[in-house]
XYZ file of C-alpha atoms in Angstrom:
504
model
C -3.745 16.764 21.663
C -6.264 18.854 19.890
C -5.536 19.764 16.396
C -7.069 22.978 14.793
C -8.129 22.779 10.797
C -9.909 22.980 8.248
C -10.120 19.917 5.844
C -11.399 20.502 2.209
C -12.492 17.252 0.502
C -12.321 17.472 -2.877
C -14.541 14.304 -4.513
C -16.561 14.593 -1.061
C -19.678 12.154 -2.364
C -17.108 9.406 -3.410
C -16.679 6.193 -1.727
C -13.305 6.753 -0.952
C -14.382 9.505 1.231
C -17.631 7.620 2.753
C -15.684 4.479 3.587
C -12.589 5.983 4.976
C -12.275 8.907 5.215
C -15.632 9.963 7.282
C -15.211 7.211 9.768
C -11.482 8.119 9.895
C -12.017 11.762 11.015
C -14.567 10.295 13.908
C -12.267 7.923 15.603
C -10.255 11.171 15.877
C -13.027 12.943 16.976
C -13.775 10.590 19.740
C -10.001 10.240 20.803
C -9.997 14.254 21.021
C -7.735 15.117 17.989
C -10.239 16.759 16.497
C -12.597 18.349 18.940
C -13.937 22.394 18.652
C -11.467 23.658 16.652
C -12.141 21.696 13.108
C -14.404 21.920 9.914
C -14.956 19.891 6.739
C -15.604 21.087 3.959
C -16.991 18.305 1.220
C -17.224 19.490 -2.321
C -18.761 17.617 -5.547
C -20.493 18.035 -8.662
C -23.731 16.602 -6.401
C -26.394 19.851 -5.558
C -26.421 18.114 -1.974
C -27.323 20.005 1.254
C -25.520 20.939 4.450
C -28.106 18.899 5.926
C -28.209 16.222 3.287
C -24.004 15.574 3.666
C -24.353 15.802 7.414
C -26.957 12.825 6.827
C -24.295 10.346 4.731
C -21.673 11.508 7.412
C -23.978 10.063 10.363
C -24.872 7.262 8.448
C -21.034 6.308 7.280
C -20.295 6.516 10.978
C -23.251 4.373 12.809
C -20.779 1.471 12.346
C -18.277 2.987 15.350
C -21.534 3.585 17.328
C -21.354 6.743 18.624
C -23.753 8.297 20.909
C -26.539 10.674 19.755
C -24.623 13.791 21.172
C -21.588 12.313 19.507
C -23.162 11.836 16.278
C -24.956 15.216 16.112
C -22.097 17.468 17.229
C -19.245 15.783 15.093
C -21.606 15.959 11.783
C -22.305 19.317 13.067
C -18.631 20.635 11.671
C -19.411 19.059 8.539
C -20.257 21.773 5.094
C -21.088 21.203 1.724
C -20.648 23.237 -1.271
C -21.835 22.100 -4.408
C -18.690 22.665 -6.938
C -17.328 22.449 -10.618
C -13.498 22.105 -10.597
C -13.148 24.576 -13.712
C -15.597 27.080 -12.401
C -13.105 29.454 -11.259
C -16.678 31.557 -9.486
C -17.146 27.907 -7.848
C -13.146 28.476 -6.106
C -14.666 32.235 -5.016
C -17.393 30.370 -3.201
C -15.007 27.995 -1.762
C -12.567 30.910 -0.194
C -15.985 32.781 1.028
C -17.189 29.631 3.172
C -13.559 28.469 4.326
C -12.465 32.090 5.665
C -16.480 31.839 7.462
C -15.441 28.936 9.147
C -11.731 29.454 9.643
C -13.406 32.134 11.803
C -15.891 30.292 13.102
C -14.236 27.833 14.078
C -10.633 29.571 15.222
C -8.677 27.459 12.991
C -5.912 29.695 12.684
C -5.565 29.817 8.630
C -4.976 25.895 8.875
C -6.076 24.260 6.016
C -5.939 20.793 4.349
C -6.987 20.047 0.795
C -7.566 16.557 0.303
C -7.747 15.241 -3.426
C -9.673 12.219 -3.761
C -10.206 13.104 -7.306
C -8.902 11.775 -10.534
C -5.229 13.047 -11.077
C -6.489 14.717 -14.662
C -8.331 17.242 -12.040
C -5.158 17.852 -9.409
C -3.192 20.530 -11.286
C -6.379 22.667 -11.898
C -7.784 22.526 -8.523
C -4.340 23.276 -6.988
C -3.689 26.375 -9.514
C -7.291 28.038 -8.647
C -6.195 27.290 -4.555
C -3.099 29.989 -5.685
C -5.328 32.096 -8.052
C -8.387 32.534 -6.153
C -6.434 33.271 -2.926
C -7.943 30.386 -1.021
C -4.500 29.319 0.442
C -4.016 31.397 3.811
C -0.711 33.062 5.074
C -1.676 32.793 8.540
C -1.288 28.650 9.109
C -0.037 25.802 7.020
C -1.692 24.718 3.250
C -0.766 21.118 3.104
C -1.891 18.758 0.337
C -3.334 15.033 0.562
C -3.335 13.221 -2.966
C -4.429 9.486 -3.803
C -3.117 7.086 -6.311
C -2.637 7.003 -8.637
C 0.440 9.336 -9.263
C -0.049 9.685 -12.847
C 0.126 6.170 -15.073
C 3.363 6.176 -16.023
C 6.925 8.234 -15.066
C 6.276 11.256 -18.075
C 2.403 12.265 -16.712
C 3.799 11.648 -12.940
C 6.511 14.341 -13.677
C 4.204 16.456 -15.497
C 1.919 16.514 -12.872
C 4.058 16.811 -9.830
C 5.394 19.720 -11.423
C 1.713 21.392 -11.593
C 1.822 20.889 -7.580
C 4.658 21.915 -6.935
C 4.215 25.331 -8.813
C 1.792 25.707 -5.650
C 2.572 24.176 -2.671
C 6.316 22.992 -1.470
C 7.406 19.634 -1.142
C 7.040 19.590 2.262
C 3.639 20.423 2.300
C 2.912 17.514 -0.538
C 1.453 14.258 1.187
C 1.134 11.287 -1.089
C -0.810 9.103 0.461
C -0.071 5.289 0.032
C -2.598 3.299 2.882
C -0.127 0.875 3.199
C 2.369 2.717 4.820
C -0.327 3.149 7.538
C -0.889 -0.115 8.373
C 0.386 -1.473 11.813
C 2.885 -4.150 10.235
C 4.194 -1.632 7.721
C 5.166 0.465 10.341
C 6.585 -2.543 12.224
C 9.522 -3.451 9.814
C 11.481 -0.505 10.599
C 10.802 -1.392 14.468
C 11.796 -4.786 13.665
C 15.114 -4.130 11.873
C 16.549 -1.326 13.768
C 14.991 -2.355 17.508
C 16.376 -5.974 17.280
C 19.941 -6.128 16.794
C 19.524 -10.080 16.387
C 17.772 -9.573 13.180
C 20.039 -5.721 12.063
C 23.192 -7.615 12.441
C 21.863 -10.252 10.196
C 20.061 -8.103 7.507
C 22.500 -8.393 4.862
C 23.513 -10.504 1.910
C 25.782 -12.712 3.914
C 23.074 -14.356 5.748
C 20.073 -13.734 3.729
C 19.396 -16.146 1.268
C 16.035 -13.710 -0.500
C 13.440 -12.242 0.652
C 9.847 -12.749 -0.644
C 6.973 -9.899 -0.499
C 3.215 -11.764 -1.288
C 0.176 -9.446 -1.769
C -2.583 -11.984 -2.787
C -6.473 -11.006 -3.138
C -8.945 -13.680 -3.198
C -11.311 -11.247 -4.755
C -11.812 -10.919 -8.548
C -11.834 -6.641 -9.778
C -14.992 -6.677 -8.694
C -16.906 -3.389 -9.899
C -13.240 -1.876 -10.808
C -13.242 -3.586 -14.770
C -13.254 -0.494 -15.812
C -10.163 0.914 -13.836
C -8.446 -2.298 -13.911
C -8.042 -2.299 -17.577
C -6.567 0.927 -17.633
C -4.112 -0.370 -14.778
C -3.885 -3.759 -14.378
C -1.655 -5.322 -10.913
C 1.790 -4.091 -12.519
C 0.376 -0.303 -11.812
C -2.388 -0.969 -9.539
C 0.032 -3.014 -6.591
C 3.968 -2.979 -7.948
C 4.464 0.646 -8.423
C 3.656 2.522 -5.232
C 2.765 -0.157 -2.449
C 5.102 -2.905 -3.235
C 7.838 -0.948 -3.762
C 7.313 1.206 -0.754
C 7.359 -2.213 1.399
C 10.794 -3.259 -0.818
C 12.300 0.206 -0.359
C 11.575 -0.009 3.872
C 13.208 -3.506 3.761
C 16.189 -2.544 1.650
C 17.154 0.990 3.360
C 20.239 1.397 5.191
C 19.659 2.533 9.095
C 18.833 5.762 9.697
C 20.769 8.493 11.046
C 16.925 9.264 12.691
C 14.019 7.844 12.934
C 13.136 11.353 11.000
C 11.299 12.095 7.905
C 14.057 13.450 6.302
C 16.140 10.345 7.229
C 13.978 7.961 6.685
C 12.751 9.411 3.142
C 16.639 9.845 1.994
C 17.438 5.999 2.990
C 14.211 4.973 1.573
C 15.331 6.616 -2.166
C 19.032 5.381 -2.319
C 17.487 2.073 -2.129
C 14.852 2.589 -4.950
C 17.847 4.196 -7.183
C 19.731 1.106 -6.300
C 17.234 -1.390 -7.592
C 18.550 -2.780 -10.975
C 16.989 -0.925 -14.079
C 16.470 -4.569 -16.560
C 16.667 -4.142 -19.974
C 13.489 -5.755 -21.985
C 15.422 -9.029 -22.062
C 16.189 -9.003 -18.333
C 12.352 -7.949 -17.767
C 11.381 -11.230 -19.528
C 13.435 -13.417 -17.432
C 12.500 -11.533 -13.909
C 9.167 -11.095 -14.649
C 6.032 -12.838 -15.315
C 2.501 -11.853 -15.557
C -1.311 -13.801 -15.500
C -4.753 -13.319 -15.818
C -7.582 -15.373 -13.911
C -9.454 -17.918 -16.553
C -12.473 -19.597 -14.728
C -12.167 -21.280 -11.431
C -13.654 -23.040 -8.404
C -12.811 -22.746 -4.727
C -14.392 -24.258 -2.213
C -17.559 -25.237 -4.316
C -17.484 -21.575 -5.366
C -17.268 -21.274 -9.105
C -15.258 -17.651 -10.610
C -15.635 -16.311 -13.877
C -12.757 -15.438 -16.166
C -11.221 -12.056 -15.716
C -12.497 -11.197 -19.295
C -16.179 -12.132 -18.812
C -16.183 -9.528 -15.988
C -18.600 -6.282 -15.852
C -16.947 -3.699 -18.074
C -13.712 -5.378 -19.204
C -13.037 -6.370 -23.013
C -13.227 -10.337 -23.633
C -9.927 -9.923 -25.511
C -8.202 -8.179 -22.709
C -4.338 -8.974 -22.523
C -4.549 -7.011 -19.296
C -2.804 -8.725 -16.268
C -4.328 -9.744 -13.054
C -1.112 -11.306 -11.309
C 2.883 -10.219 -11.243
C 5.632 -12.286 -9.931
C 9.138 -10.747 -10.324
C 12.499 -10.587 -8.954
C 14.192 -7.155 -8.032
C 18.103 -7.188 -7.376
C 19.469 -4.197 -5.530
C 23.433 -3.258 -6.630
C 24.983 -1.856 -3.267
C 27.333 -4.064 -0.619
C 24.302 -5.237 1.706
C 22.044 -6.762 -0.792
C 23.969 -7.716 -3.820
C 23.219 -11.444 -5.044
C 19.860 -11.195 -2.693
C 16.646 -11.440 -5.350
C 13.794 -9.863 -3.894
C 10.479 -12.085 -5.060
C 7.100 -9.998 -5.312
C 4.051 -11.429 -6.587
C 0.555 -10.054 -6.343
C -2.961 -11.306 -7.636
C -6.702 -11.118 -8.400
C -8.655 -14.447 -7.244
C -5.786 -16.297 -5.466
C -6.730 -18.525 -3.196
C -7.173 -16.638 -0.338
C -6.539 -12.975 0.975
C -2.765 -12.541 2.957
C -0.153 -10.072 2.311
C 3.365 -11.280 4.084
C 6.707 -10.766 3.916
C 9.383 -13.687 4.416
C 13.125 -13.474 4.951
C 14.788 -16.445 4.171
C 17.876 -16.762 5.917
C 20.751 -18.935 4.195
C 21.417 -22.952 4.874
C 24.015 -23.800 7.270
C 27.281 -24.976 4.990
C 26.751 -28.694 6.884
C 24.066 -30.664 8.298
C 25.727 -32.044 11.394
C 22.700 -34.352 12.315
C 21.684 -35.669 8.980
C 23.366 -38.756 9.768
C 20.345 -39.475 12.525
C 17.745 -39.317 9.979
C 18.087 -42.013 6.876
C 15.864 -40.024 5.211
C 17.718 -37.299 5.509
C 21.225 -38.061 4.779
C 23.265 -35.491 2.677
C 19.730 -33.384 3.059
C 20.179 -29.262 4.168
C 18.337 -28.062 7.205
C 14.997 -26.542 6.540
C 16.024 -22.754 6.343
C 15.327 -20.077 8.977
C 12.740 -18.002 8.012
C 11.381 -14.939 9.525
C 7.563 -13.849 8.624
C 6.376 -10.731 9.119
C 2.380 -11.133 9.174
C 0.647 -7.821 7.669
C -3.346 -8.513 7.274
C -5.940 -10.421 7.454
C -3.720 -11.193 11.140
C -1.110 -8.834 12.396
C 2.375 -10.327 13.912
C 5.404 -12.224 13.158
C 7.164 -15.478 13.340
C 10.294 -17.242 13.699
C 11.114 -20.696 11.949
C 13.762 -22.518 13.153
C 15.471 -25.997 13.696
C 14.785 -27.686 17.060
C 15.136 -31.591 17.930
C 12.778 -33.964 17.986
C 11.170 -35.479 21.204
C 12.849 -38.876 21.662
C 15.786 -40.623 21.270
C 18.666 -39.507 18.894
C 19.005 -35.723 17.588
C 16.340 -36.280 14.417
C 15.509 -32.322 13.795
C 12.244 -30.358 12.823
C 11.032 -26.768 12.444
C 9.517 -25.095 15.219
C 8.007 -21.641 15.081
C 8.139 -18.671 17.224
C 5.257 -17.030 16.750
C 3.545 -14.151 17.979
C -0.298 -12.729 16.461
C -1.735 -9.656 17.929
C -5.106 -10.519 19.284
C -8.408 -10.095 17.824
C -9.353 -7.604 20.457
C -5.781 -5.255 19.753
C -6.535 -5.895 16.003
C -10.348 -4.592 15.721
C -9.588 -1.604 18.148
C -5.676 -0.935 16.677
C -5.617 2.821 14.408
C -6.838 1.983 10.722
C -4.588 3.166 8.098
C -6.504 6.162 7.250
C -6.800 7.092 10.588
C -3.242 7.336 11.429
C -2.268 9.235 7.947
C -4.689 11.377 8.755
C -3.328 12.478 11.811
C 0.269 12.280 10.725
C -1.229 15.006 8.032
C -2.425 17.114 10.778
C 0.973 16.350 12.623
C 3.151 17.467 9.256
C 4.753 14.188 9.990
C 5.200 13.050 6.037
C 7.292 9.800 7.652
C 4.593 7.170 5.962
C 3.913 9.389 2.789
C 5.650 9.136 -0.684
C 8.396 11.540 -1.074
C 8.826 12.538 -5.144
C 11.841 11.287 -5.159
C 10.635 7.694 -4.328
C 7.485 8.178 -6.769
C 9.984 8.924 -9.741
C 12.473 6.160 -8.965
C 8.989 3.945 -8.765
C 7.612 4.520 -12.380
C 10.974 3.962 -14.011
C 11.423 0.847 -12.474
C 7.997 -0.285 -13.763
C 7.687 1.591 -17.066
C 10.504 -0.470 -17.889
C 8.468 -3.523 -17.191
C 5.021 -2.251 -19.012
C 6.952 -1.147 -22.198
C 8.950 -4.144 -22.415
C 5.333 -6.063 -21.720
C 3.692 -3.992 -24.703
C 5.595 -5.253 -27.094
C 5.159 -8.964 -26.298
C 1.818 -11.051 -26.458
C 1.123 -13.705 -23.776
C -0.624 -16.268 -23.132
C -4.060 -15.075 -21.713
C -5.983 -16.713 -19.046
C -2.962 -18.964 -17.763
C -3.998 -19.263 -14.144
C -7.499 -20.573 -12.797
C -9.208 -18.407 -10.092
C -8.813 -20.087 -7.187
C -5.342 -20.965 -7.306
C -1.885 -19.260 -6.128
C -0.972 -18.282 -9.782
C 0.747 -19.774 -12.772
C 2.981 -21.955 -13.136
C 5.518 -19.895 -14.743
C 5.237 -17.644 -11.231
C 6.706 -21.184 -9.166
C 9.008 -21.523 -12.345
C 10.743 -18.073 -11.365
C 12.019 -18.786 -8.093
C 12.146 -22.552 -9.215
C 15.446 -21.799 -11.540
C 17.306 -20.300 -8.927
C 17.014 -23.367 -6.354
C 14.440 -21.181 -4.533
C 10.289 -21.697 -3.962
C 7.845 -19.601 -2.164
C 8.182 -19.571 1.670
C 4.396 -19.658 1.895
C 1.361 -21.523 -0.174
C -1.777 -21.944 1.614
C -3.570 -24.860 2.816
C -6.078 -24.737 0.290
C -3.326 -24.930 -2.116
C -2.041 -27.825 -1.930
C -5.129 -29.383 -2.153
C -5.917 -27.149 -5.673
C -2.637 -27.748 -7.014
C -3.799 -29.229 -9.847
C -5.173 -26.635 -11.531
C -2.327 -24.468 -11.962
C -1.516 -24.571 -15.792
């Protein structure tokens, strides 16, 4: 169905909005949510050109290969204005060339402002929306905003309540790609469509559950950012917990927003608050010393472009979360995330509890007195999209000697390359005023005092930087964690067995 806007791009030249954004509003395009009825507005400090932006648009796009016609008309609806975000004349020349188009265009006083901005600039630009009378009365104002939410819980409340002097909390979309992602979205289809697994998702059968979000790449170009955030900020706070907070809500009385977002926050105010001795048993942290993969040699997170040699900042978190309500008490939740693992995969595993006897150890000699290997159920997110199912199934031959077999299920190449990307869908779901896979305040605020509680406690302690080699799964005192409650990670690469060795 044809939608009918106007999108405002604040931060228009950035890579954020070349890489995603642009190619996000095409596929759109060439579905036919966006078709006649639609303008974008792109606004930077850059003295660019109509002509000039409608140039990068094209060029951000060639990759989806549209046709000529395709190309011309959809970069056709594209506008630049050349703007200073504390020029309050720069906001007059804004409301000139949106009412022009909302005209134009007959977009019916629709109108999406889309921050991909630094948050220092979010509580100006949203004030001169109000004062220069750029919001309309006619359609909806709704607001898109990027991560980060502010850097710790203080600025994040400080800042939300800048926004919200302007625009309601239902009109407030904090976006968090993750939530976009096909496999995201599949957890809640999961649970609640399978009543084999619902029945089952409590603490009486579920042994832990374990949430991996490992990057084989270093921080890149991002020293600079990185040491102003490090993985604690950059991964725990909004997408980790987002993923805990959709595994640990109760069922919804509807698969609404305002369902899903209430469930989603009694389970984030459930997560135990640790004092700073409790974070130092429950939490651990690295950084990436020199490493080599695959005949690949990695520098040291320290000798990276623009971050101090003596940086204590951390490249890797492993943790355990409890949750105090009746389903999940006594179930840790184990995250870990990293720079220069050993290779890229984000997962989730639910490991379901032992059975109290082994009825056929007595086949195997080996395996006399010995537990059954666990059931475990994976949920695949990226590079590959599915799930599996490990369980206990006999041996071919004589006797009952057991031995995991796994249910598995990967969506194909083919569904994978053409599936929505993340972007694409929030996008749309923007459009839709579906906030569903958006960050509610609520969920932000329980968020940062979960992990301010972590950083502060972390500030006041020195460790042991580099204490992991690129390369490898992380260190040892990440294995260590799980390690002293009888528990290991569900899932090491290949390659890591075969590196094993250099973990410190």
């Amino acid at each position: 169905m044809e939608q009918a806007a106007l999108f405002t791009i604040f931060g228009g030249t950035g890579d954020l909005a070349q890489r995603k954004l642009y190619p996000s509003l095409f596929r759109l395009y060439k579905k036919g949510n966006l078709a006649e009825h639609f303008a974008v507005i792109g606004t930077a400090r850059r003295p660019w050109s109509d002509d000039h932006y409608r140039e990068i648009v094209c060029d951000k796009i060639k990759d989806l290969n549209p046709t000529d016609e395709e190309k011309k008309d959809f970069a056709s609806h594209f506008y630049y204005l050349s703007h200073d975000v504390n020029d309050t004349k720069h906001y007059d020349q804004l409301k000139d060339l949106s009412d022009k188009l909302d005209e134009q265009y007959g977009l019916q006083g629709n109108r999406i402002y889309y921050l991909a901005m630094a948050p220092q600039f979010f509580g100006t630009i949203v004030n001169h929306l109000k004062s220069q009378g750029i919001l309309t009365t006619t359609g909806y104002n709704r607001l898109v905003i990027e991560k980060p939410f502010g850097f710790d819980y203080d600025s994040a409340a400080e800042l939300n309540q800048q926004i919200r002097n302007v625009f309601p909390e239902e009109d407030i979309f904090r976006i968090d790609h993750y939530l976009g992602k096909e496999m995201i979205q599949n957890i809640s289809v999961i649970r609640f469509g399978n009543n084999i697994f619902e029945s089952l998702w409590n603490n009486r059968y579920i042994e832990n559950i374990q949430i991996t979000f490992s990057e084989a790449l270093g921080v890149e170009d991002r020293g600079g950012y990185y040491e102003q955030s490090g993985a604690l900020k950059d991964m725990v706070q909004n997408h980790i917990l987002q993923v805990v907070a959709l595994l640990a809500m109760e069922v919804p009385t509807s698969f609404s927003n305002s369902s899903i977002r209430q469930e989603k926050v009694k389970a984030l105010e459930a997560i135990r608050r640790y004092s700073s001795e409790e974070v130092l048993q429950n939490f651990v942290r690295g950084q990436y010393d020199a490493g080599t993969l695959d005949g690949k040699d990695f520098v040291a997170y320290h000798d990276e472009p623009k971050v101090a040699e003596d940086s204590l900042m951390e490249t890797f978190v492993a943790g355990k979360f409890l949750i105090d309500n009746f389903r999940w008490s006594g179930v840790p939740f184990y995250i870990r995330t990293g720079k220069r693992m050993t290779e890229k995969g984000t997962r989730i595993n639910i490991v379901f509890k032992q059975l109290p006897v082994n009825v056929f150890n007595f086949e195997q000699e080996e395996a006399k007195g010995a537990d059954l290997p666990q059931n475990i159920l994976t949920i695949y997110i990226q590079p590959t999209e599915g799930f599996s199912l490990t369980l206990n199934g006999k041996k071919i031959g004589q006797g009952f000697n057991t031995e995991p077999v796994k249910l598995d299920f990967r969506q194909s190449a083919e569904v994978t390359e053409n599936s929505p990307e993340a972007y694409e869908k929030l996008l749309l779901d923007a459009l839709n005023g579906d906030a569903t896979n958006f960050s509610h305040w609520d969920e932000v605020a329980n968020s940062w005092e979960i992990v301010d509680r972590i950083r502060h406690t972390w500030d006041k302690t020195t460790p042991g930087f580099p204490n992991y080699a690129a390369g490898t799964m992380g260190p040892q005192s990440a294995f260590d964690l799980l390690a002293k409650n009888g528990h290991e990670w569900a899932w090491q690469p290949d390659q890591w067995y075969r590196e094993r060795g250099k973990l410190n």
